Coordinates of C-alpha atoms in Angstrom, one line a residue:
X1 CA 11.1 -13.6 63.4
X2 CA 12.9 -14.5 59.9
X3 CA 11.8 -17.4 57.5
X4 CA 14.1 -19.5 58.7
X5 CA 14.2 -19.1 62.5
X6 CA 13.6 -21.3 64.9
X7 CA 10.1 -21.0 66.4
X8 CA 10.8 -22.6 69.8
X9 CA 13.7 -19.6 69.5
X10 CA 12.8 -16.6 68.1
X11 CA 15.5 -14.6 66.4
X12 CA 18.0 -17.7 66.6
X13 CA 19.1 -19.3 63.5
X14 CA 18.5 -23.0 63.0
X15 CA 20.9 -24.4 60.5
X16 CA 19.0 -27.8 61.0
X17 CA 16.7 -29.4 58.2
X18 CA 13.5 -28.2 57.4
X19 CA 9.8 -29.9 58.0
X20 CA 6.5 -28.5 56.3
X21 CA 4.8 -26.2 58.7
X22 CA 1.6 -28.6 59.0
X23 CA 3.5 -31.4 60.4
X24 CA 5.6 -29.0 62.8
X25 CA 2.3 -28.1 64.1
X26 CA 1.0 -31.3 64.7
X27 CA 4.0 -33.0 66.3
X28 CA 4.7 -29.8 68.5
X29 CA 0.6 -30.6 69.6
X30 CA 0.4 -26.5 69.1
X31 CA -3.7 -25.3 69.7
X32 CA -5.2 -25.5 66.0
X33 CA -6.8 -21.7 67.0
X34 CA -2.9 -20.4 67.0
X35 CA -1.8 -22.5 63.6
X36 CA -3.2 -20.2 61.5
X37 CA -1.7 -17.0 62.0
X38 CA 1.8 -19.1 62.5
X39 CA 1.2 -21.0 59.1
X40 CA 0.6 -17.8 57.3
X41 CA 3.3 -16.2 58.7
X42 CA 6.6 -18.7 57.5
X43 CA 7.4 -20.6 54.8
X44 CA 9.0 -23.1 56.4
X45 CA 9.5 -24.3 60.2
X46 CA 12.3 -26.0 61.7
X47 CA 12.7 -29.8 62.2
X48 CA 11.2 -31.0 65.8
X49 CA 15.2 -32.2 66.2
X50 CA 16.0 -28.4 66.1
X51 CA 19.5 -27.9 68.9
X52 CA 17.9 -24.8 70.0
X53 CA 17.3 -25.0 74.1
X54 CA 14.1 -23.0 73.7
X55 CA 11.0 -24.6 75.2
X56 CA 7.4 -24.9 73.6
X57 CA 6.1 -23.0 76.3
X58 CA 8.7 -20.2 75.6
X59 CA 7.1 -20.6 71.6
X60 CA 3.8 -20.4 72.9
X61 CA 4.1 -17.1 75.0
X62 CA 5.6 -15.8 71.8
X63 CA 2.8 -16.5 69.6
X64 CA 0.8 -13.1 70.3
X65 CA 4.5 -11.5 69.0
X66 CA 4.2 -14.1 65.9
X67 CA 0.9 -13.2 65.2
X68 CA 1.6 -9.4 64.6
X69 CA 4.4 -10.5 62.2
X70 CA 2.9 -10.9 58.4
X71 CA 4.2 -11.1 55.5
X72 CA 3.1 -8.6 53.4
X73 CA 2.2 -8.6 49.8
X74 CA 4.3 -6.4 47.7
X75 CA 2.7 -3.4 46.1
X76 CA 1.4 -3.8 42.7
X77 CA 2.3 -1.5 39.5
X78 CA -0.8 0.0 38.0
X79 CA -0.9 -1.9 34.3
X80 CA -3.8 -3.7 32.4
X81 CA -4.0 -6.2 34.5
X82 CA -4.0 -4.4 38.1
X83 CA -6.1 -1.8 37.1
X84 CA -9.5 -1.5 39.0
X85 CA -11.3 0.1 36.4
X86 CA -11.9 -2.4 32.7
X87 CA -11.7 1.2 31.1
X88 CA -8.0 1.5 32.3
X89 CA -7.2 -2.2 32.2
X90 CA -9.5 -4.8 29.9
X91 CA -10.3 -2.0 27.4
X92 CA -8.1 0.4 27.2
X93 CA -6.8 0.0 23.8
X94 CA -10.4 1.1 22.8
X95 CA -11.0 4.0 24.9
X96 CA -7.4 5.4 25.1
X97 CA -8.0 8.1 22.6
X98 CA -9.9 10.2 25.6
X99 CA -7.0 9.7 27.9
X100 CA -4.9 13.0 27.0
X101 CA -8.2 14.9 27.1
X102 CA -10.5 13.4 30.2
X103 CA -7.4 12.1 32.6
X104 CA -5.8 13.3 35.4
X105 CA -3.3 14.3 32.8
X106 CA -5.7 16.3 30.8
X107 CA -6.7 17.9 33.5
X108 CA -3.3 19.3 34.7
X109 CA -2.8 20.0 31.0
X110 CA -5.8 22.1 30.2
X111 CA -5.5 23.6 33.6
X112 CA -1.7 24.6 32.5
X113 CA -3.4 26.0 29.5
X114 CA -5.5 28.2 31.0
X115 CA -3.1 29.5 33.7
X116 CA -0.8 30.5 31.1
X117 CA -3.3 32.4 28.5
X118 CA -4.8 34.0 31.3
X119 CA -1.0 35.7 32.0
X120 CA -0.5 36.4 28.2
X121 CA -4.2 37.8 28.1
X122 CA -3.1 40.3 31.2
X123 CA -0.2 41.5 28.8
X124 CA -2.3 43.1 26.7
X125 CA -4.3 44.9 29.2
X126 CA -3.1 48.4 28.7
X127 CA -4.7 49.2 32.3
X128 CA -2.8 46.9 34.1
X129 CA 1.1 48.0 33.5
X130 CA 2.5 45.4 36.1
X131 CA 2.5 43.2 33.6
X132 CA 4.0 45.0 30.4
X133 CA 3.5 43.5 26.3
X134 CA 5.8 40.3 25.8
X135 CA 8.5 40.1 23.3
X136 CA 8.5 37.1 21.3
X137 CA 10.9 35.5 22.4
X138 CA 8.8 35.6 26.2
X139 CA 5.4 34.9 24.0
X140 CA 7.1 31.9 22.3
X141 CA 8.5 30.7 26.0
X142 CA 4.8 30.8 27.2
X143 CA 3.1 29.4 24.1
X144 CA 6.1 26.4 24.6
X145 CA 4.8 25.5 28.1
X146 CA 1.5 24.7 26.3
X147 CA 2.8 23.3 23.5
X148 CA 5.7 21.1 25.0
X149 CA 3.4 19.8 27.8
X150 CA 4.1 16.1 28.2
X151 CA 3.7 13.6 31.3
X152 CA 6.8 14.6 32.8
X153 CA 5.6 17.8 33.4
X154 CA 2.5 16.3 34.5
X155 CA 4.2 14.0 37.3
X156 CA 6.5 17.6 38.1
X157 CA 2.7 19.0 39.3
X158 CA 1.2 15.7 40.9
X159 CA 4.7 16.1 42.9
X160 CA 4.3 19.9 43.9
X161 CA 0.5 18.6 44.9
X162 CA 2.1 16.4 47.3
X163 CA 3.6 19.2 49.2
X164 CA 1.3 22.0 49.1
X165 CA -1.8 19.3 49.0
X166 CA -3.8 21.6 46.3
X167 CA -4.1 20.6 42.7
X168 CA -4.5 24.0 41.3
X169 CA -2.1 26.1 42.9
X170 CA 0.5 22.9 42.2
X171 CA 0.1 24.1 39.0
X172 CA 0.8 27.7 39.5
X173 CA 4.0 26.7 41.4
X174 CA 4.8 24.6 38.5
X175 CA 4.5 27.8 35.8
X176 CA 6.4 29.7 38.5
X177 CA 9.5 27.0 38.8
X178 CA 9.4 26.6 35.0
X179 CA 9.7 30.5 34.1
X180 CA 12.1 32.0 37.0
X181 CA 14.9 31.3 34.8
X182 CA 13.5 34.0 32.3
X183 CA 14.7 37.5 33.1
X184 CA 11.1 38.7 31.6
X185 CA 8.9 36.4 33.1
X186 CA 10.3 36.6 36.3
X187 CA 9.1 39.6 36.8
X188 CA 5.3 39.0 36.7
X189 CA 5.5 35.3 38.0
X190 CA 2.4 36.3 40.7
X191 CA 0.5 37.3 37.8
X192 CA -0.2 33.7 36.7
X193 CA -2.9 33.3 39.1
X194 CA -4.0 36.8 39.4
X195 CA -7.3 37.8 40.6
X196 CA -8.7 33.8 40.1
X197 CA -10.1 31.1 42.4
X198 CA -9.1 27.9 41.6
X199 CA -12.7 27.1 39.7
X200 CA -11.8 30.0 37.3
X201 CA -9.0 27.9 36.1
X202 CA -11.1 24.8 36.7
X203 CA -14.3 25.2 35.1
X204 CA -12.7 26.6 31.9
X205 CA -10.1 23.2 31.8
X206 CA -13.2 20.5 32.6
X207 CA -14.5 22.4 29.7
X208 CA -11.9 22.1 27.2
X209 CA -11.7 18.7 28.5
X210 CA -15.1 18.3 26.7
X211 CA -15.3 20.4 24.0
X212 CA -12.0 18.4 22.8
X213 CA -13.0 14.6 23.7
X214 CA -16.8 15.3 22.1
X215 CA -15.4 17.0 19.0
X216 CA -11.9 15.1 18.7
X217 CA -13.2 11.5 19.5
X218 CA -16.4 11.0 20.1
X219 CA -18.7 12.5 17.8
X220 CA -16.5 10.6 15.3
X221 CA -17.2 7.2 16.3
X222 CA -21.0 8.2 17.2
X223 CA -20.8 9.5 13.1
X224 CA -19.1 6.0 11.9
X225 CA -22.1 4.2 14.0
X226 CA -24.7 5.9 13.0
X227 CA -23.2 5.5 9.1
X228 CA -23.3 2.0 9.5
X229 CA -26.8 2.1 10.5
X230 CA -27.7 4.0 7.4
X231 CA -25.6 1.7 5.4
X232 CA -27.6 -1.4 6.8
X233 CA -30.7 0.3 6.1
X234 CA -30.0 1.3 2.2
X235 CA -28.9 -2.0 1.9
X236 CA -31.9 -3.6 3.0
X237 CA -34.3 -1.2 2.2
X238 CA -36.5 -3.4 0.1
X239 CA -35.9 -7.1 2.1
X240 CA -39.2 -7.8 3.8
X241 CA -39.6 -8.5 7.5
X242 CA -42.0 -10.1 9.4
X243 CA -42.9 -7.1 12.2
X244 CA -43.8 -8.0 15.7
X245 CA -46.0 -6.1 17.6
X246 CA -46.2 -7.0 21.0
X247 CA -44.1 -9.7 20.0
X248 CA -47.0 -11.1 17.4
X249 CA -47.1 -11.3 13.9
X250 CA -48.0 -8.7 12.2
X251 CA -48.0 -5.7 9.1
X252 CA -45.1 -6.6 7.2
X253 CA -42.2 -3.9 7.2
X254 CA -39.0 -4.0 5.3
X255 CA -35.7 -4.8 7.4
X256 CA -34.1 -1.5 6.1
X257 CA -36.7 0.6 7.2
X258 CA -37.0 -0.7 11.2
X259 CA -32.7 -0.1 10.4
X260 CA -33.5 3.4 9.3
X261 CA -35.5 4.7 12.1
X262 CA -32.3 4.2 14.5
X263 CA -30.3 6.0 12.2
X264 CA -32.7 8.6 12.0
X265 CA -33.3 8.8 15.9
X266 CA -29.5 8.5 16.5
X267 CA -28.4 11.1 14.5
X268 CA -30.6 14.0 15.6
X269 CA -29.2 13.0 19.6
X270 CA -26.2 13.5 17.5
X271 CA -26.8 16.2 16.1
X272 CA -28.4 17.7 19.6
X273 CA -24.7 16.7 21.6
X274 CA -23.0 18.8 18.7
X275 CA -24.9 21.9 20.0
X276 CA -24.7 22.2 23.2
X277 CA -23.4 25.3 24.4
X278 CA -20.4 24.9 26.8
X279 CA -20.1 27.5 29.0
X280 CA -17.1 28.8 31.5
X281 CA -16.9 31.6 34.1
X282 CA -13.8 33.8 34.6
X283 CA -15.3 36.0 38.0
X284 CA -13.2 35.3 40.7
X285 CA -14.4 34.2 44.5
X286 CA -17.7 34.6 44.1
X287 CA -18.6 35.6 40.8
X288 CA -18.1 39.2 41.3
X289 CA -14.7 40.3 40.6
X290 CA -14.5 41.8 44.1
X291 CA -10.5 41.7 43.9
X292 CA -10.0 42.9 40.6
X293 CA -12.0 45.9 41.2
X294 CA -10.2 46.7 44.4
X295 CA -6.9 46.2 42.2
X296 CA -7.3 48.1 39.2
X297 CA -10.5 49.8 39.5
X298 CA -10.6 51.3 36.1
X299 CA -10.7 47.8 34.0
X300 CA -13.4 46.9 33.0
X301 CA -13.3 42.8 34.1
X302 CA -16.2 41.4 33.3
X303 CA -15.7 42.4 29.3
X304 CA -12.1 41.1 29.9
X305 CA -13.4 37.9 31.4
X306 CA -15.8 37.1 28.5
X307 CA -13.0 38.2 25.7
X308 CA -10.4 35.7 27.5
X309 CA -13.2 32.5 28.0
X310 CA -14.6 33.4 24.3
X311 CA -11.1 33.2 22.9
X312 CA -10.5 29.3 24.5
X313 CA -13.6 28.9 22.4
X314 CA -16.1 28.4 25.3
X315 CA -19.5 30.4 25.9
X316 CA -19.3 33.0 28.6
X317 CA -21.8 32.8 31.5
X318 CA -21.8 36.3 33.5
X319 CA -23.9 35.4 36.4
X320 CA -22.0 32.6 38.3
X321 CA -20.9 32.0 42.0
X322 CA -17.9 30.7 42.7
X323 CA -18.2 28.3 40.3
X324 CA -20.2 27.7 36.6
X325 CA -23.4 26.2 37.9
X326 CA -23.2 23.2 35.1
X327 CA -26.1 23.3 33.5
X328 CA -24.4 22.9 30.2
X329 CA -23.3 19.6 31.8
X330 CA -26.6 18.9 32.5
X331 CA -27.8 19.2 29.0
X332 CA -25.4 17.7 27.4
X333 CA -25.3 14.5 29.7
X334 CA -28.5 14.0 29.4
X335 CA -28.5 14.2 25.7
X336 CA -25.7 11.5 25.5
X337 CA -28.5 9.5 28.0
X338 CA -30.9 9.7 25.3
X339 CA -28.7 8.9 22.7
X340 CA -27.4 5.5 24.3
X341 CA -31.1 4.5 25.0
X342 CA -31.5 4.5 21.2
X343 CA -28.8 2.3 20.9
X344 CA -29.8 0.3 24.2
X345 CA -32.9 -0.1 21.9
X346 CA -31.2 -0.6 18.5
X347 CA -28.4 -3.4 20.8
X348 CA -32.1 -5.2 22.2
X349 CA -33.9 -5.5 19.0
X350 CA -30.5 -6.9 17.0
X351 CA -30.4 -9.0 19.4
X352 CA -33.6 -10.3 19.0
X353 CA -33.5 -10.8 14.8
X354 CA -30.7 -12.8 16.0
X355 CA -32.4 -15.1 18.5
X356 CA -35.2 -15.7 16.1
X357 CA -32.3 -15.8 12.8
X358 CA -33.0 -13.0 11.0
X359 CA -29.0 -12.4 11.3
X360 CA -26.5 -14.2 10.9
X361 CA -22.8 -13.7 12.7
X362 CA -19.4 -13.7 10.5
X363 CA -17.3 -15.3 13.0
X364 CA -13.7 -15.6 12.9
X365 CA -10.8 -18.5 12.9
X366 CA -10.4 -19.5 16.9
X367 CA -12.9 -17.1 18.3
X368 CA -14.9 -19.2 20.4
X369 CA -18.3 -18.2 21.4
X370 CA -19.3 -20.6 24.2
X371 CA -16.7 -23.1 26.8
X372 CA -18.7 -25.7 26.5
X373 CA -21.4 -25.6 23.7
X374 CA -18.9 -25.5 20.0
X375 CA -21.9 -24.8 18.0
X376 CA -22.7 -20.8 19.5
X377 CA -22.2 -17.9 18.3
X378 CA -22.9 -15.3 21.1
X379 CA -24.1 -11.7 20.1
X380 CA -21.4 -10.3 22.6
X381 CA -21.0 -7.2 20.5
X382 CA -24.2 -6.4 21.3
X383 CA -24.7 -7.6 24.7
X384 CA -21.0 -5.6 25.3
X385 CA -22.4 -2.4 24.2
X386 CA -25.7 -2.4 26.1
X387 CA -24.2 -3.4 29.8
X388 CA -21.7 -0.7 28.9
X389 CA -24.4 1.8 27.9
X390 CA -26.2 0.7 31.2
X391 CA -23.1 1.6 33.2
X392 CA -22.4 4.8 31.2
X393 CA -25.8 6.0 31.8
X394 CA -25.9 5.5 35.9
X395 CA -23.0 7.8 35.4
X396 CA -23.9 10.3 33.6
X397 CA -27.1 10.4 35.3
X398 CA -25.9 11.1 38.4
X399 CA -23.4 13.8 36.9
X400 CA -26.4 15.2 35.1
X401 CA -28.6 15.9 38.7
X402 CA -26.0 16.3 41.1
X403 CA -23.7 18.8 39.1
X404 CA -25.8 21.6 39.1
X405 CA -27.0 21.7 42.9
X406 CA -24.1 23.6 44.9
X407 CA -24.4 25.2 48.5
X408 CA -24.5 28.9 48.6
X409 CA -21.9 30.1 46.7
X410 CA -20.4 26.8 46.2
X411 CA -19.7 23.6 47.9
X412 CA -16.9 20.8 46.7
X413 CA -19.5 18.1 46.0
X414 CA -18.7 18.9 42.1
X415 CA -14.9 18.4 42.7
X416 CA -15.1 14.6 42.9
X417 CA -17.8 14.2 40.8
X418 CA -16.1 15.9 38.1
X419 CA -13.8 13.4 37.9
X420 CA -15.5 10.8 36.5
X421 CA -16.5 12.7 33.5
X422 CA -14.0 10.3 31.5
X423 CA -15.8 7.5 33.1
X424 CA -19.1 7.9 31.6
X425 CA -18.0 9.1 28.5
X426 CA -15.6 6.1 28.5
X427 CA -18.4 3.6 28.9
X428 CA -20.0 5.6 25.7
X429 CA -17.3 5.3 24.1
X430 CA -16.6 1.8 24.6
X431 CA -20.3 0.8 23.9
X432 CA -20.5 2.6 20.7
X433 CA -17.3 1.1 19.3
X434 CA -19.0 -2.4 20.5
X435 CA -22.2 -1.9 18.5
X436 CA -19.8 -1.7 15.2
X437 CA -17.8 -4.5 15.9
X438 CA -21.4 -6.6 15.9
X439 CA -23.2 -4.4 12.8
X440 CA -19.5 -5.6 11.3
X441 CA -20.5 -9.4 11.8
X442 CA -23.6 -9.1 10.5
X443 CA -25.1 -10.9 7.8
X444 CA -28.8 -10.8 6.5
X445 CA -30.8 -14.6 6.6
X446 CA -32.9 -13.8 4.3
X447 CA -34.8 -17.3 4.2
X448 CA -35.4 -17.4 7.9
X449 CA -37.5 -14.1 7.2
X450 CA -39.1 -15.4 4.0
X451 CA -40.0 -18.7 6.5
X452 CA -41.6 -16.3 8.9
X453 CA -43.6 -14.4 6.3
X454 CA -44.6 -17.4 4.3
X455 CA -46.1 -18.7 7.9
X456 CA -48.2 -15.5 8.3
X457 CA -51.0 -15.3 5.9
X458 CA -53.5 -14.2 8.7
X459 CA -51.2 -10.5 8.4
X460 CA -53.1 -9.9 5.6
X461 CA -56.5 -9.6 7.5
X462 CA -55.4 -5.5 7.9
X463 CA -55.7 -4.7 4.1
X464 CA -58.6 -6.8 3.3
X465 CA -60.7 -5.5 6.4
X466 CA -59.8 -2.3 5.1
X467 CA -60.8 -2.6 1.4
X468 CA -63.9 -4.1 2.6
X469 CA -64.8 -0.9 4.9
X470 CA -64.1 1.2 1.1
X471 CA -66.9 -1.3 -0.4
X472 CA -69.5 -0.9 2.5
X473 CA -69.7 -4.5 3.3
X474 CA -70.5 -4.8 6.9
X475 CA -68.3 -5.9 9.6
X476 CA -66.2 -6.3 7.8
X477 CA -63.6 -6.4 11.0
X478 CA -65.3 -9.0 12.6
X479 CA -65.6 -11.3 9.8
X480 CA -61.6 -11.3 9.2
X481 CA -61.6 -12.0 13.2
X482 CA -63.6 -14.8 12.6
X483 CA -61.8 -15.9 10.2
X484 CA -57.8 -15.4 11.5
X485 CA -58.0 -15.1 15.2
X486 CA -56.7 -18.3 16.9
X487 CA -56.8 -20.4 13.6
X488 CA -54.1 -21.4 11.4
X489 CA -54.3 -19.0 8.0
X490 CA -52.6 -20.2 4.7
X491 CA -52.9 -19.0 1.2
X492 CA -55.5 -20.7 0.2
X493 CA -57.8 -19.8 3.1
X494 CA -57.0 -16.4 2.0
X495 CA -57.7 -16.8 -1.3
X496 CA -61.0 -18.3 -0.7
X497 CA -62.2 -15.3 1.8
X498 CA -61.1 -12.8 -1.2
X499 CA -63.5 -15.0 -3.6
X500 CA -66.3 -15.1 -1.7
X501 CA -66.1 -10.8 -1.2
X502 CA -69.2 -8.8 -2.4
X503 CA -66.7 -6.4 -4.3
X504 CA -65.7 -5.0 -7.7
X505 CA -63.8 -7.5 -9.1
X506 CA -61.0 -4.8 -9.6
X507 CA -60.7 -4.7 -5.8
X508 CA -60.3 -8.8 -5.7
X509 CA -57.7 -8.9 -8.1
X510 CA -55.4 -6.0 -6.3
X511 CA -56.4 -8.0 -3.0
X512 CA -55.5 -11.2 -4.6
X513 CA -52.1 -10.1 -5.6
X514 CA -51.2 -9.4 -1.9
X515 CA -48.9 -11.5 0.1
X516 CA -47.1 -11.4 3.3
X517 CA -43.9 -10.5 1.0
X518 CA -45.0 -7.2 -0.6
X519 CA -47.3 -6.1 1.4
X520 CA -45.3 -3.7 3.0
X521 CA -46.7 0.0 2.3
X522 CA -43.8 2.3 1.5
X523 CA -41.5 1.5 3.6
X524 CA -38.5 1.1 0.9
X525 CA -39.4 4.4 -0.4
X526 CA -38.8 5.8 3.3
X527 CA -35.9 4.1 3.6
X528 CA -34.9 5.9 0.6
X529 CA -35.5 8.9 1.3
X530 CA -33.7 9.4 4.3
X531 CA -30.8 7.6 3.1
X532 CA -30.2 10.0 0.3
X533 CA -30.6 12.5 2.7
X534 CA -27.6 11.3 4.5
X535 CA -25.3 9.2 2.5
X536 CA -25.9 10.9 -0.9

C-alpha cells in the first residue's frame, strides 16, 4: 500500500483530506496491538470521510498484508559520521597517515607489489626461459603498475573479488587485465602467480604493511613523544617534588627526574620495536616448493625465494608451512604492549600531579572542559590516550597469542585476524599523539609543590636516622619514629631533634642545612645525564 492510500482500500487512491494516523486509529476503534505496525508503516491515513466503499473489516483482514509493508531506511554512505569504528570516523584526521599502508587498500597495494616483482624476479632466472629478460619499455610497464597504483585500481580488484570471491587471485586477474594489451607481457601473463599460494603473496604484503607504517609513521610520533618527555625532564631537572610512596610523603625527588625515567623506559621499548626482525616466506603450498621442483627441477628455489623476500627488504624464514608462523608479529606486538604500559603509567601519574596541582593546563579560547561545572579543566589528553592504549592493547594482545597457533599446515584463523593489524596500531597511534596534545598544555605549579614540601618536614627523618647510624648513637630509627610517626613535624621540631644529637657538630650543621627542598640526592645530576645523552 502507498503513503497515501486508503487503508479501508488498499491500493485505491483517496484524493480526500488527510487526518494524523493517531486519530484515524482511534475513531476507526482499530485493536491498539495492530496500531503499531500500521502507524509505523504511513505517514499519513485518510480522513474517516474517505468515499472509498471498503469496509473496516475488509482493513482489518488486510492488516497481516500491512504489517509486512515497512518502510525502509535508506542505506547510509560510509563518511565520519556513519563510520562504526572512531578510528575511521571521530579520529580519522589523526590516524589517517596509516591508511595507505594498513587498509584494505594497502593491502591490495602491497599485494600488487609483490605479485608483480615476483614476475620481474622470474625474468632474470636464466633456468626458467618461459619467461625471457624484459626490455625496458616492459620493465618500465611493470615498475608503472606499482608505481601508478591508486584507489581506482584498488576498487578494479575489490570488483574482480566479487566475482571470483578470492582476494588474492582478484589481484592476479587484475595484473592479467591490466597487461594483455602488451604484446610482451602477454606472453607470460600465468607467470604472475607462478608456483605461489596465496600466503606467499600474503605474508610478504602484511609485512610491508608493517615495516612501512612502523618506520614511515609510527616510530616518528613515538620519537616526537618520547622528545617531549626528555624536554620536560631537562627542564625540570632541578624543581623539587614531594615523592609519594604508597601515596605518602616521602624522600624528596626532583620533577625532572620522575619525567626522565619515562623517557628512559620509553625509548629503549622504542628502540626494541625498531629491531624486530620481520620475516616473510616465499615456499609455496606447504613450505616446500613441491611445484617448483616438479617444474623446473634444476633451480635452485629456496636461494631464489630468499634473494626475492631479502630484496623487498624483509628477513627470510626457510622453515615455514603454508604460511609464516608470526612469531615476528608476536614480538613485535608485544613490545608495542610494553611500550603503551609505560605510557599507561606515564598518562596515570600526570594525571595525578594534576589532581593534587602540581600541573597546570594551558587551555584555549571556547574549549570547554565540563557542561555544567565552567570552572574545569579536564586532563582529557591524558585520559584519551590511556582508554585508547587500553583498547590498543586488548588488540594487540590477542594478535600477539593467537597469530602464531595455526592447524597443521595452516588454518585461516590468521586471515581475519590479520586484519585488524591497523586497528591496534591505530589505537597506538591515536594514544600517543594524545599524550602530546596534554605534555603541550602543560605548565609546572611550582608553588603547589613548594606547599607540599614546606608541609613535610617529617621527610627528613631518612637522612638524620642515617647520619645517626654513622655516629653509633643507638636506635637511632626508632627515636625518629618516635618522633615523626603520626605527629605533625615542622621546622622547628626538626631543628630541635638535630640540637639535642650526641654528634660532631660538623654533622649537625650539614643536618641542619637540610630541608624538604634540597634534599633530593642527585637526582638533577641524573636527569642530566641522560638528557645529554639524548637531546645533546
Amino acid at each position: 500500500m502507498e503513503i497515501g492510500s486508503c487503508i479501508r482500500a488498499p491500493n485505491v487512491s483517496c484524493p480526500t483530506s488527510y487526518l494524523t494516523r493517531a486519530t484515524y486509529l482511534n475513531e476507526q476503534s482499530i485493536p491498539t496491538q495492530n496500531r503499531t505496525s500500521i502507524a509505523s508503516s504511513y505517514v499519513t491515513l485518510p480522513r474517516k470521510t474517505c468515499t472509498c466503499k471498503a469496509t473496516l473489516k475488509e482493513a482489518n483482514n488486510n492488516i497481516e498484508a500491512v504489517e509486512k509493508v515497512k518502510v525502509k531506511p535508506s542505506d547510509m554512505d560510509l563518511s565520519s559520521l556513519t563510520a562504526i569504528s572512531p578510528l575511521d570516523g571521530r579520529y580519522w584526521n589523526k590516524v589517517k597517515d596509516l591508511a595507505r599502508y594498513l587498509s584494505e587498500y594497502g593491502l591490495i597495494y602491497y599485494r600488487t607489489l609483490v605479485e608483480v616483482k615476483w614476475l620481474l624476479k622470474l625474468s632474470q632466472i636464466p633456468q626458467v626461459p618461459e619467461v625471457p629478460t624484459f626490455s625496458n619499455e616492459a620493465q618500465m610497464k611493470l615498475q608503472g603498475l606499482i608505481d601508478g597504483f591508486n584507489e581506482a585500481d584498488a576498487m578494479q580488484v575489490k570488483n574482480i573479488e566479487r566475482i571470483t570471491n578470492h582476494d588474492v587471485k582478484a589481484v592476479e586477474y587484475f595484473l592479467k587485465t591490466k597487461c594483455q594489451e602488451d604484446p610482451e607481457i602477454a606472453k607470460v601473463l600465468e607467470f604472475f602467480h607462478f608456483g605461489c599460494t596465496s600466503e606467499d603473496i600474503n605474508n610478504l604484503a602484511h609485512g610491508l604493511m608493517l615495516k612501512e607504517s612502523v618506520t614511515s609513521v609510527i616510530l616518528p610520533v613515538m620519537d616526537d613523544l618520547i622528545n617531549a618527555i626528555y624536554t620536560m625532564a631537562n627542564t625540570n631537572a632541578h624543581v623539587p617534588m614531594l615523592s609519594r610512596t604508597h601515596g605518602q610523603p616521602a624522600s624528596p625527588t626532583t620533577l625532572g627526574k620522575e619525567m626522565v625515567i619515562f623517557a628512559e623506559r620509553l625509548r629503549k621499548e622504542r628502540q626494541d620495536i625498531s629491531q624486530v626482525e620481520i620475516f616473510g616466506k616465499f615456499a609455496g603450498a606447504v613450505g616446500n616448493y613441491n611445484a617448483h621442483v616438479v617444474a623446473y627441477p634444476d633451480v635452485k628455489w629456496p636461494v631464489i625465494a630468499q634473494e626475492f623476500v631479502n630484496s623487498l627488504g624483509l628477513s627470510f624464514n626457510p622453515h615455514v608451512t603454508q604460511i609464516e608462523p608470526h612469531d615476528y608479529m608476536a614480538k613485535l606486538f608485544h613490545s608495542f604492549i610494553r611500550f603503551n604500559n609505560i605510557l599507561l603509567d606515564f598518562d596515570k601519574d600526570i594525571w595525578g600531579y594534576i589532581s593534587v596541582g602540581y600541573f597546570k593546563q594551558v587551555t584555549k579560547a571556547g574549549e570547554i572542559g565540563s557542561s555544567t561545572m565552567p570552572h574545569k579543566v579536564n586532563p582529557i589528553d591524558f585520559e584519551n590516550s590511556e582508554g585508547n592504549l587500553g583498547i590498543a592493547n586488548a588488540i594487540l594482545d590477542h594478535l600477539s597469542i593467537k597469530l602464531p597457533i595455526s592447524r597443521w599446515q595452516r588454518d585461516l584463523t590468521d586471515s581475519t585476524v590479520l586484519r585488524n593489524i591497523g586497528v591496534g596500531l591505530g589505537y597506538s597511534l591515536l594514544a600517543y599523539k594524545s599524550a602530546l596534545v596534554g605534555i603541550g598544555k602543560l605548565q609546572v605549579n611550582e608553588a603547589a609543590l613548594n606547599k607540599d614540601l614546606d608541609n613535610s618536614w617529617e621527610v627528613l627523618a631518612e637522612p638524620i636516622q642515617t647520619v645517626m647510624r654513622r655516629y653509633g648513637v643507638e636506635e637511632p630509627y626508632e627515636k625518629l619514629k618516635e618522633l615523626t610517626r603520626g605527629k605533625a613535624v615542622n621546622k622547628e621540631s626538626i631543628t630541635e631533634f638535630i640540637n639535642g644529637l650526641e654528634i660532631p657538630v660538623e654533622a649537625k650543621t650539614e643536618l641542619l642545612k637540610l630541608t624538604p627542598h634540597n634534599y633530593v640526592g642527585v637526582a638533577g645530576q641524573l636527569v642530566e645525564e641522560a638528557c645529554i645523552r639524548v637531546l645533546g
